[in-house]
Amino acid sequence: MSYGDASQVVSELHGKLQREILTDEADRWSYSFDASFGTFLPDAVIQPVSRDEVVKIVQTAVKYRVPIYPRGTGSSLSGGPLPVYGGIVVDTSWMRDKLEVYPDDLVAVVSPGIHTAEIHRAAEAYGLFYPPDPSSSEVSTIGGNVAENSGGPRGLKYGVTRDYVLGLEIVTPEGGVLRTGGRTVKNVTGYDLTRLIVGSEGTLGIVTEVILRLVPRPQDRRTALIVFDDLVSSGRAISKVLTSGILPCAIELMDQACLIAVESYRPSNLPTDAQAALLIEVDGHPEAVRDEIKKVEAICLELGAKEVRVARNETERQQLWFARKQISPAIARIKPTKISEDATVPRSQIPEMFRRLNQIREKYDLQLVVFGHAGDGNLHPNIMCDIRDDEEMERVEEAVSEIFRAAIELGGTLSGEHGIGTMKAPFLPMEIGEIGLDMTRRIKAAFDPLNIMNPGKIIPNNERNRVVLR
Amino acid sequence: MKSPELPYADTLKCVQCGYCLPACPTYQTTGNETQSPRGRINLVRLVAEGKISDESLLEGPIDLCLGCRACEEACPVGVPYGEILEQTRYLLREHSTKRGLGQRVQTAIYRHLLPDKGRLNLLGDFIWFYQQTIGRWRLMNRLLPLREFVEIMPKIEGPIVRRRKESKESIHARQGNKKVMFFRGCIMDVMFSSINRQTTELLRHLGWSPIVPEEQTCCGALHAHAGDLEFSKELAKKNIMAFEASGARVIVHNAGGCGAMLYEYKHLFEGDSEWAERARKFSDSVQDISQIVASSEQGKFAKAVDAVVTYQCSCHLNHVEKVKSEPVQVIKNLPGVTYKQLPNGTSCCGSAGIYNLVHRKEADAILQAKMSDVKKVNAQVLVTSNPGCYLQMKLGIHQAGLSKQTRVVHLVELLAEASGTAD
Ligand SMILES: Cc1cc2nc3c(=O)[nH]c(=O)nc-3n(C[C@H](O)[C@H](O)[C@H](O)COP(=O)(O)OP(=O)(O)OC[C@H]3O[C@@H](n4cnc5c(N)ncnc54)[C@H](O)[C@@H]3O)c2cc1C
Ligand code: SF4
Ligand code: SF4
């Protein structure tokens, strides 16, 4: 890889941007990581506040052939913003001037540094709704969400970020400004570049503005916690509910290890002797949801649920979700290092995927817990380990590879919502094949002939062909 | 591993999710990850792992941390940030080769002035004298280095008043289970002696018997925050012994910063066979004055306040002692109060011990953000529950030109007014 010298970019831009360029060693280390693994020291960190500044930065980087890495809050779980070849981190989380809601058009126009939860609240103020709800909503930026095509529990009924992006403004890797899509839901003019850029993990350009579709806010919702003695019946219950004319907005699953972890961390009255519990939520018209939750209850009981708890009011509903939200922190106490995977399989394969995960747990003798958005097959197998224990980490790496293989064999995908980034890149060919890989490379080269925009992500390099977590 | 003393294992608990970023005032005002909890923890970790060889890289970011602990409460996995911070400060202090004049002066003040009632009182006399004489000419104040602080400083009570009330309070102690030990604090007892007196009056008004043991001393918070853990343990032992000898069941304080330190004695002595249990008993008996008032019988406050009132939390009271609802509840219950919640009222004001004295620029940025929130509420009374916050808010109000509209008070002052015990 022959890249230019970042200090030339820094000195050329010096004094021309609103915020000071960060080059102190401490500052550089502070942008060397994300919420996944690996630390890569950048040469500088630039924090643009406007599109024009981004254009300046990219054009200068092009001039000196210096790699640049877009970054939001750095909550990525796949290494997306890591500056793997050195160069410059471009932190867009302070581009926050625009958060406009146009209720008549049912759209919002947003700067990339706005947090997902801020969009939720802004829409709510107009009785509207922005459905994508990654658990990291309070901190993740919409720029990061667009780049990762983030999802969340509501993906089952409402889809993911991609389904709400109507248009984008990006600064291309060559320094031009590209506007895609627009403010209308229907738009068939030309290639759908918007959808190409969503989920491109910052490799095709820097997002500087997003036009989002909003929907009317559902009037009511009902939630139930359903307990099963075995995993297979919980899987059957999911299928039965989904084929009975009901589309819940969330079906979340927790396995026994999760239930035990939550109970010993923040007791939430969960059954620890059960093998699985489902959290099912329906939303819509008040009368419809009342009817639907009853139906859900009946179906689950018929399929052998040992207990169904329907929240009677908002407080009880919050309590049920509270328990679900405690899973992450609760399991984090098992061991210091947490590897979150999000391999996703077709719904019908959930029980089989569970079986394989059990095998993997036993084969590698690891603390592996499973929870996740079972309604759309997006499971979150989490391995709790200790990064200081080399021998264990080797087993973890093997186990992760095997999880990926299992997902693909079952007709699923490496990642449902966290992205490929650095960690899963070696497995890309396994899922998309040689022609797919070649096409991906050519698309990347068409956008970014110099390969300076977030290099080292998605597309595997030949140096590495396995998972490395250290 | 390069520096085994760094709290490496604690840093590994951080999953780098960033959930703490919105809560951190220094991150919000600088926009720089280095000045965030996640950034600081990461730097400590990298130094401990030897990836960063120059330990002094930690100094700036660790120095600029307010120690407000808002991050700890925001953290979903319970990373013990307070311990990471204190351990790191301790280590940096130990390793610091260039212990400059500034640090030596600071250590001297912390070790020899704060715990010494006699010397503090002499300093108080000096300030009093200054305020009574030269300080009356505002022009004089302008020449001083920290002139803005001088201008907003409360009027110190005279030497005789300050020394007199002590002995009077001590005899007031009666026996019985209504006996409480009042923790007077070091600076608080000189600079804010009238608030301390009002606190004991208030306690009596509510039917308690406050005693103020002379053996008590400074809480040791400033020492611990500066990394002088040994000395803060010495002070802690004195306070624990004073409490044990007092026969009281409860320790009441009126300064959130001190209270949190008292509350953390139990962590300070973890694993110490002689002191751990005694410290735990002590810490479990600590209560803020607002908790005492909230649990006391109603109807003791008859005088209407008739004002729009808002409340700025003390970080340590809120995030460490976890006293959250009581101050607000107590304020709301006062007759004539229209309570308005301060937006971001749980976020640090930038006072943070002596932070505002050493990091003027950073503290100013935080204070300005705070004042723009204060303006939104347009309250006549702004209540605080810690002397540092009190001074910082006064400074902010003064700078923002709001002195005419908004009065800054300590919670005790407001309660004293409403109970008719104010002097
Ligand atoms: C505790 C926790 C829970 C999570 N829960 C979920 C969840 O439920 N669902 C889910 O989908 N994800 C989840 N995530 C993952 C993560 O929050 C998302 O991927 C999020 O979208 C990342 O946003 P960010 O602002 O932190 O971006 P970063 O992590 O900074 O960057 C992510 C990617 O976006 C690119 N990028 C950032 N800004 C721009 C821009 N302006 N232009 C172009 N590219 C850009 C970066 O280059 C990088 O590739 C979770 C993460 C954590 C830590
Ligand atoms: S203690 Fe306060 S200032 Fe320090 S990192 Fe935590 S939130 Fe930020
Ligand atoms: S919230 Fe906790 S775990 Fe997350 S980055 Fe902050 S300190 Fe680390």
JSON list of N, CA, C and O in Angstrom, two decimals, chain A residues 233-253:
[
{"chain": "A", "resi": 233, "resn": "SER", "atom": "N", "xyz": [-39.60, -25.32, 21.17]},
{"chain": "A", "resi": 233, "resn": "SER", "atom": "CA", "xyz": [-40.99, -24.83, 21.14]},
{"chain": "A", "resi": 233, "resn": "SER", "atom": "C", "xyz": [-41.05, -23.32, 21.03]},
{"chain": "A", "resi": 233, "resn": "SER", "atom": "O", "xyz": [-41.98, -22.77, 20.44]},
{"chain": "A", "resi": 234, "resn": "SER", "atom": "N", "xyz": [-40.05, -22.62, 21.58]},
{"chain": "A", "resi": 234, "resn": "SER", "atom": "CA", "xyz": [-40.08, -21.17, 21.41]},
{"chain": "A", "resi": 234, "resn": "SER", "atom": "C", "xyz": [-39.93, -20.83, 19.94]},
{"chain": "A", "resi": 234, "resn": "SER", "atom": "O", "xyz": [-40.58, -19.91, 19.42]},
{"chain": "A", "resi": 235, "resn": "GLY", "atom": "N", "xyz": [-39.09, -21.59, 19.24]},
{"chain": "A", "resi": 235, "resn": "GLY", "atom": "CA", "xyz": [-38.92, -21.39, 17.81]},
{"chain": "A", "resi": 235, "resn": "GLY", "atom": "C", "xyz": [-40.22, -21.64, 17.05]},
{"chain": "A", "resi": 235, "resn": "GLY", "atom": "O", "xyz": [-40.61, -20.87, 16.18]},
{"chain": "A", "resi": 236, "resn": "ARG", "atom": "N", "xyz": [-40.89, -22.71, 17.45]},
{"chain": "A", "resi": 236, "resn": "ARG", "atom": "CA", "xyz": [-42.16, -23.01, 16.78]},
{"chain": "A", "resi": 236, "resn": "ARG", "atom": "C", "xyz": [-43.19, -21.93, 17.04]},
{"chain": "A", "resi": 236, "resn": "ARG", "atom": "O", "xyz": [-43.95, -21.54, 16.16]},
{"chain": "A", "resi": 237, "resn": "ALA", "atom": "N", "xyz": [-43.19, -21.43, 18.26]},
{"chain": "A", "resi": 237, "resn": "ALA", "atom": "CA", "xyz": [-44.15, -20.37, 18.60]},
{"chain": "A", "resi": 237, "resn": "ALA", "atom": "C", "xyz": [-43.93, -19.14, 17.73]},
{"chain": "A", "resi": 237, "resn": "ALA", "atom": "O", "xyz": [-44.88, -18.52, 17.24]},
{"chain": "A", "resi": 238, "resn": "ILE", "atom": "N", "xyz": [-42.65, -18.80, 17.50]},
{"chain": "A", "resi": 238, "resn": "ILE", "atom": "CA", "xyz": [-42.36, -17.64, 16.66]},
{"chain": "A", "resi": 238, "resn": "ILE", "atom": "C", "xyz": [-42.97, -17.83, 15.27]},
{"chain": "A", "resi": 238, "resn": "ILE", "atom": "O", "xyz": [-43.69, -16.96, 14.75]},
{"chain": "A", "resi": 239, "resn": "SER", "atom": "N", "xyz": [-42.72, -19.02, 14.69]},
{"chain": "A", "resi": 239, "resn": "SER", "atom": "CA", "xyz": [-43.25, -19.27, 13.34]},
{"chain": "A", "resi": 239, "resn": "SER", "atom": "C", "xyz": [-44.77, -19.21, 13.32]},
{"chain": "A", "resi": 239, "resn": "SER", "atom": "O", "xyz": [-45.37, -18.62, 12.43]},
{"chain": "A", "resi": 240, "resn": "LYS", "atom": "N", "xyz": [-45.38, -19.81, 14.32]},
{"chain": "A", "resi": 240, "resn": "LYS", "atom": "CA", "xyz": [-46.85, -19.86, 14.35]},
{"chain": "A", "resi": 240, "resn": "LYS", "atom": "C", "xyz": [-47.43, -18.45, 14.47]},
{"chain": "A", "resi": 240, "resn": "LYS", "atom": "O", "xyz": [-48.38, -18.10, 13.77]},
{"chain": "A", "resi": 241, "resn": "VAL", "atom": "N", "xyz": [-46.84, -17.64, 15.35]},
{"chain": "A", "resi": 241, "resn": "VAL", "atom": "CA", "xyz": [-47.34, -16.27, 15.51]},
{"chain": "A", "resi": 241, "resn": "VAL", "atom": "C", "xyz": [-47.26, -15.53, 14.17]},
{"chain": "A", "resi": 241, "resn": "VAL", "atom": "O", "xyz": [-48.20, -14.88, 13.72]},
{"chain": "A", "resi": 242, "resn": "LEU", "atom": "N", "xyz": [-46.11, -15.69, 13.51]},
{"chain": "A", "resi": 242, "resn": "LEU", "atom": "CA", "xyz": [-45.88, -14.92, 12.29]},
{"chain": "A", "resi": 242, "resn": "LEU", "atom": "C", "xyz": [-46.74, -15.40, 11.12]},
{"chain": "A", "resi": 242, "resn": "LEU", "atom": "O", "xyz": [-46.91, -14.67, 10.14]},
{"chain": "A", "resi": 243, "resn": "THR", "atom": "N", "xyz": [-47.27, -16.63, 11.20]},
{"chain": "A", "resi": 243, "resn": "THR", "atom": "CA", "xyz": [-48.11, -17.09, 10.10]},
{"chain": "A", "resi": 243, "resn": "THR", "atom": "C", "xyz": [-49.59, -16.99, 10.47]},
{"chain": "A", "resi": 243, "resn": "THR", "atom": "O", "xyz": [-50.45, -17.49, 9.76]},
{"chain": "A", "resi": 244, "resn": "SER", "atom": "N", "xyz": [-49.89, -16.35, 11.58]},
{"chain": "A", "resi": 244, "resn": "SER", "atom": "CA", "xyz": [-51.29, -16.28, 11.99]},
{"chain": "A", "resi": 244, "resn": "SER", "atom": "C", "xyz": [-51.90, -14.91, 11.70]},
{"chain": "A", "resi": 244, "resn": "SER", "atom": "O", "xyz": [-52.92, -14.55, 12.27]},
{"chain": "A", "resi": 245, "resn": "GLY", "atom": "N", "xyz": [-51.23, -14.15, 10.83]},
{"chain": "A", "resi": 245, "resn": "GLY", "atom": "CA", "xyz": [-51.82, -12.86, 10.47]},
{"chain": "A", "resi": 245, "resn": "GLY", "atom": "C", "xyz": [-51.42, -11.72, 11.40]},
{"chain": "A", "resi": 245, "resn": "GLY", "atom": "O", "xyz": [-51.94, -10.62, 11.30]},
{"chain": "A", "resi": 246, "resn": "ILE", "atom": "N", "xyz": [-50.49, -11.99, 12.30]},
{"chain": "A", "resi": 246, "resn": "ILE", "atom": "CA", "xyz": [-50.03, -10.93, 13.21]},
{"chain": "A", "resi": 246, "resn": "ILE", "atom": "C", "xyz": [-48.59, -10.61, 12.86]},
{"chain": "A", "resi": 246, "resn": "ILE", "atom": "O", "xyz": [-47.77, -11.51, 12.68]},
{"chain": "A", "resi": 247, "resn": "LEU", "atom": "N", "xyz": [-48.28, -9.30, 12.78]},
{"chain": "A", "resi": 247, "resn": "LEU", "atom": "CA", "xyz": [-46.87, -8.94, 12.59]},
{"chain": "A", "resi": 247, "resn": "LEU", "atom": "C", "xyz": [-46.44, -8.12, 13.80]},
{"chain": "A", "resi": 247, "resn": "LEU", "atom": "O", "xyz": [-46.64, -6.90, 13.84]},
{"chain": "A", "resi": 248, "resn": "PRO", "atom": "N", "xyz": [-45.87, -8.78, 14.80]},
{"chain": "A", "resi": 248, "resn": "PRO", "atom": "CA", "xyz": [-45.42, -8.03, 15.98]},
{"chain": "A", "resi": 248, "resn": "PRO", "atom": "C", "xyz": [-44.33, -7.04, 15.58]},
{"chain": "A", "resi": 248, "resn": "PRO", "atom": "O", "xyz": [-43.65, -7.24, 14.57]},
{"chain": "A", "resi": 249, "resn": "CYS", "atom": "N", "xyz": [-44.16, -5.98, 16.36]},
{"chain": "A", "resi": 249, "resn": "CYS", "atom": "CA", "xyz": [-43.07, -5.06, 16.02]},
{"chain": "A", "resi": 249, "resn": "CYS", "atom": "C", "xyz": [-41.77, -5.54, 16.62]},
{"chain": "A", "resi": 249, "resn": "CYS", "atom": "O", "xyz": [-40.70, -5.06, 16.26]},
{"chain": "A", "resi": 250, "resn": "ALA", "atom": "N", "xyz": [-41.82, -6.48, 17.55]},
{"chain": "A", "resi": 250, "resn": "ALA", "atom": "CA", "xyz": [-40.58, -7.06, 18.05]},
{"chain": "A", "resi": 250, "resn": "ALA", "atom": "C", "xyz": [-40.82, -8.45, 18.61]},
{"chain": "A", "resi": 250, "resn": "ALA", "atom": "O", "xyz": [-41.83, -8.70, 19.25]},
{"chain": "A", "resi": 251, "resn": "ILE", "atom": "N", "xyz": [-39.89, -9.36, 18.31]},
{"chain": "A", "resi": 251, "resn": "ILE", "atom": "CA", "xyz": [-39.85, -10.64, 19.01]},
{"chain": "A", "resi": 251, "resn": "ILE", "atom": "C", "xyz": [-38.41, -10.83, 19.44]},
{"chain": "A", "resi": 251, "resn": "ILE", "atom": "O", "xyz": [-37.52, -11.06, 18.63]},
{"chain": "A", "resi": 252, "resn": "GLU", "atom": "N", "xyz": [-38.18, -10.68, 20.73]},
{"chain": "A", "resi": 252, "resn": "GLU", "atom": "CA", "xyz": [-36.82, -10.78, 21.26]},
{"chain": "A", "resi": 252, "resn": "GLU", "atom": "C", "xyz": [-36.69, -12.08, 22.02]},
{"chain": "A", "resi": 252, "resn": "GLU", "atom": "O", "xyz": [-37.60, -12.48, 22.76]},
{"chain": "A", "resi": 253, "resn": "LEU", "atom": "N", "xyz": [-35.54, -12.72, 21.87]},
{"chain": "A", "resi": 253, "resn": "LEU", "atom": "CA", "xyz": [-35.34, -14.00, 22.53]},
{"chain": "A", "resi": 253, "resn": "LEU", "atom": "C", "xyz": [-34.17, -13.94, 23.50]},
{"chain": "A", "resi": 253, "resn": "LEU", "atom": "O", "xyz": [-33.17, -13.29, 23.23]}
]
